[in-house]
mmCIF file of C-alpha atoms in Angstrom:
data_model
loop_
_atom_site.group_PDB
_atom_site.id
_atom_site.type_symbol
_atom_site.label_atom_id
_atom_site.label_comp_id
_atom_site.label_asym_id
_atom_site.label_seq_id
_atom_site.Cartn_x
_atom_site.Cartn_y
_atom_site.Cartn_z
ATOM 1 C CA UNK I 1 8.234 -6.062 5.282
ATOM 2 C CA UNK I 2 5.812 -3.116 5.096
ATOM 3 C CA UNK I 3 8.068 -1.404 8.109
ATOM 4 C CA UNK I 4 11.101 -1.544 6.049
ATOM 5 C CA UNK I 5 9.527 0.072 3.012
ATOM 6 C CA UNK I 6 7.877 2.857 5.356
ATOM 7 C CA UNK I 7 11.940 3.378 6.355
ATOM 8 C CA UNK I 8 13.251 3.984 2.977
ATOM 9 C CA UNK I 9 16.028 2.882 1.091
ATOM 10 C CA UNK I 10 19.255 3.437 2.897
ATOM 11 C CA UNK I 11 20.857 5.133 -0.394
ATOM 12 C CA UNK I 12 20.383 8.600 0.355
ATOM 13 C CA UNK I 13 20.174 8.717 -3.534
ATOM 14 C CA UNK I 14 17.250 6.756 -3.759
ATOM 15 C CA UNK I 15 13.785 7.756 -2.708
ATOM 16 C CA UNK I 16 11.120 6.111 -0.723
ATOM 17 C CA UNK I 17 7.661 5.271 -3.077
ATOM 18 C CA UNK I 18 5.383 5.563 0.493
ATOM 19 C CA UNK I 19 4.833 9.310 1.628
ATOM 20 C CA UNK I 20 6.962 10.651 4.311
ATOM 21 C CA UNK I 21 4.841 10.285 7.887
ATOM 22 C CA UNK I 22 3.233 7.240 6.874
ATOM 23 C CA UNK I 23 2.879 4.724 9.883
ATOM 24 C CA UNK I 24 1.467 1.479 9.813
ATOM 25 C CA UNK I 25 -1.479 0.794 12.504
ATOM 26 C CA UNK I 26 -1.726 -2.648 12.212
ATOM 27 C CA UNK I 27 -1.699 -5.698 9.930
ATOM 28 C CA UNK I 28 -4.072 -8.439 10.230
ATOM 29 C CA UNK I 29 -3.810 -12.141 8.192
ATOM 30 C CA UNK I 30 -7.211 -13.223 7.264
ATOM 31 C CA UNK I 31 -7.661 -16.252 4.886
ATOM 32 C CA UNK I 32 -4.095 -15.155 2.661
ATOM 33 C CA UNK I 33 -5.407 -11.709 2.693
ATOM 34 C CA UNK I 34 -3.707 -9.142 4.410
ATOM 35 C CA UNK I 35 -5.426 -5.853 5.543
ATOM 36 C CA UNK I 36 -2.864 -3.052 6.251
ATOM 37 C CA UNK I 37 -4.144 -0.365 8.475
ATOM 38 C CA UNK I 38 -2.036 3.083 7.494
ATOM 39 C CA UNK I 39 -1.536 6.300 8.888
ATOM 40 C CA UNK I 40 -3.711 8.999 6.732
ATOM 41 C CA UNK I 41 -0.241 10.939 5.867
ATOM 42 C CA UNK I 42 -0.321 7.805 2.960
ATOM 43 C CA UNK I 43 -3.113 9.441 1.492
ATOM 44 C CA UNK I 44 -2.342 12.627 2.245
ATOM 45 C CA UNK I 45 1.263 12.582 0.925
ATOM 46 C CA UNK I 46 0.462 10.754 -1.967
ATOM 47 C CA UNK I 47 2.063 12.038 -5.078
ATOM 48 C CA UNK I 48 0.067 13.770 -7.433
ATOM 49 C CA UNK I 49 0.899 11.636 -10.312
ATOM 50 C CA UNK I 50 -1.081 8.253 -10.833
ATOM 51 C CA UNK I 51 1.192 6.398 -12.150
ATOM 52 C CA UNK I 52 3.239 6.756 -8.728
ATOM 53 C CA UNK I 53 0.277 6.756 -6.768
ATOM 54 C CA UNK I 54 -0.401 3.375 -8.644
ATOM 55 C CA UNK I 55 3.761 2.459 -7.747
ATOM 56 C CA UNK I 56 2.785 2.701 -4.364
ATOM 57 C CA UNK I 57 0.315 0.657 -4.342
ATOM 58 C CA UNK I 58 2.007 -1.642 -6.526
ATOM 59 C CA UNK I 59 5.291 -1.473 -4.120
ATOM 60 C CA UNK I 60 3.584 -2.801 -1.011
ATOM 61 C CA UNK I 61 1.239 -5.489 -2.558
ATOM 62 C CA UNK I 62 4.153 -6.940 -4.912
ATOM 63 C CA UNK I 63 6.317 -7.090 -1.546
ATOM 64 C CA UNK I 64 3.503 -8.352 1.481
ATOM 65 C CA UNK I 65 2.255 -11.148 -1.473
ATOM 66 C CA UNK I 66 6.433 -12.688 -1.727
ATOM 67 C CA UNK I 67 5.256 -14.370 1.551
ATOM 68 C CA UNK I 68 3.875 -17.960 0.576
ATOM 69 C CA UNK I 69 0.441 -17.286 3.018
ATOM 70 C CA UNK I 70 -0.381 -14.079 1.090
ATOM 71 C CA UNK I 71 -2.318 -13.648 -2.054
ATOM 72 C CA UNK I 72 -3.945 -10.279 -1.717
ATOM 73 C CA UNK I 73 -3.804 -7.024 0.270
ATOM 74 C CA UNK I 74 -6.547 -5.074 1.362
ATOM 75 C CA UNK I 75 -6.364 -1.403 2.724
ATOM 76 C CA UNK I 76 -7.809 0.815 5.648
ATOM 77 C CA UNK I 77 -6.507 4.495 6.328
ATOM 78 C CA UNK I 78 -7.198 4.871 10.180
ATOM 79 C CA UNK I 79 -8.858 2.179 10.493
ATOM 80 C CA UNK I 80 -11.813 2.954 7.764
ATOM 81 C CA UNK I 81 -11.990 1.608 4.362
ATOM 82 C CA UNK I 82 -11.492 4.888 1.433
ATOM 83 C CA UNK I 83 -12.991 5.216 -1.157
ATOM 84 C CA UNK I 84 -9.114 6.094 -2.564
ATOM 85 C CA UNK I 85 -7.357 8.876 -3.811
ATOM 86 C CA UNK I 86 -9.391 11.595 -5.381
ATOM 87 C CA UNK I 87 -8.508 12.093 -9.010
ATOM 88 C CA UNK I 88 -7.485 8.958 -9.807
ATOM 89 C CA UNK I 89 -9.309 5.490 -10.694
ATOM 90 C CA UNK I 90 -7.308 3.868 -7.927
ATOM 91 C CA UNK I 91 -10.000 2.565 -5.444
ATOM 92 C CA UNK I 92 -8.411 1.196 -2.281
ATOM 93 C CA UNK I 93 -11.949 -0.208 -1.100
ATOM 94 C CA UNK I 94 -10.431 -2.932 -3.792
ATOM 95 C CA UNK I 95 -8.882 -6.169 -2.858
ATOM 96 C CA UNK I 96 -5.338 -6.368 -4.517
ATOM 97 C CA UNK I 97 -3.610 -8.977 -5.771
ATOM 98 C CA UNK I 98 -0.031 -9.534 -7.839
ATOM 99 C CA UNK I 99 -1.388 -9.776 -11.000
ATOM 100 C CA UNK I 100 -3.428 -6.968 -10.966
ATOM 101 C CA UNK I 101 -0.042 -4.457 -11.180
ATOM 102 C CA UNK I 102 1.861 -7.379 -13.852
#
């Protein structure tokens, strides 16, 4: 699921919410939490705004938690847990769930 968001829509009109570059490293099941392991260019090329840094996030937890053995999402970048994204409150050391971005 994560793979086709990382491909973009297919409407050339459209735009993709996950930064150009980004690859995933892995994905791992543990418990109904998943922990996606992502390229640094999804840091890296993360929009300056917050609210679309927050639609990223948002994008991929709403989508990976539609499967019934999901409830949460945690992330890595490289394989290391970050503290997030600079200049915004957004702390990807978190644990996300659904209802968190309802």
């Amino acid at each position: 699921l994560v793979g086709m968001l990382l491909e973009g829509p297919k409407d050339s009109k459209l735009k993709s919410v996950i930064p150009e570059g980004t690859k995933i490293i892995d994905a791992k099941l543990n418990r109904k939490c998943v922990t996606i392991n992502l390229s640094k260019e999804f840091v890296e090329g993360a929009p300056d705004d917050v609210k679309q840094k927050r639609n990223m996030i948002c994008t991929i937890v709403n989508t990976i938690t539609e499967l019934n053995e999901v409830q949460s999402v945690k992330f890595l970048i490289e394989g290391e847990k970050m503290e997030g994204f600079e200049e915004s409150a957004i702390k990807l050391t978190n644990e996300f769930v659904r209802t968190d971005f309802e």
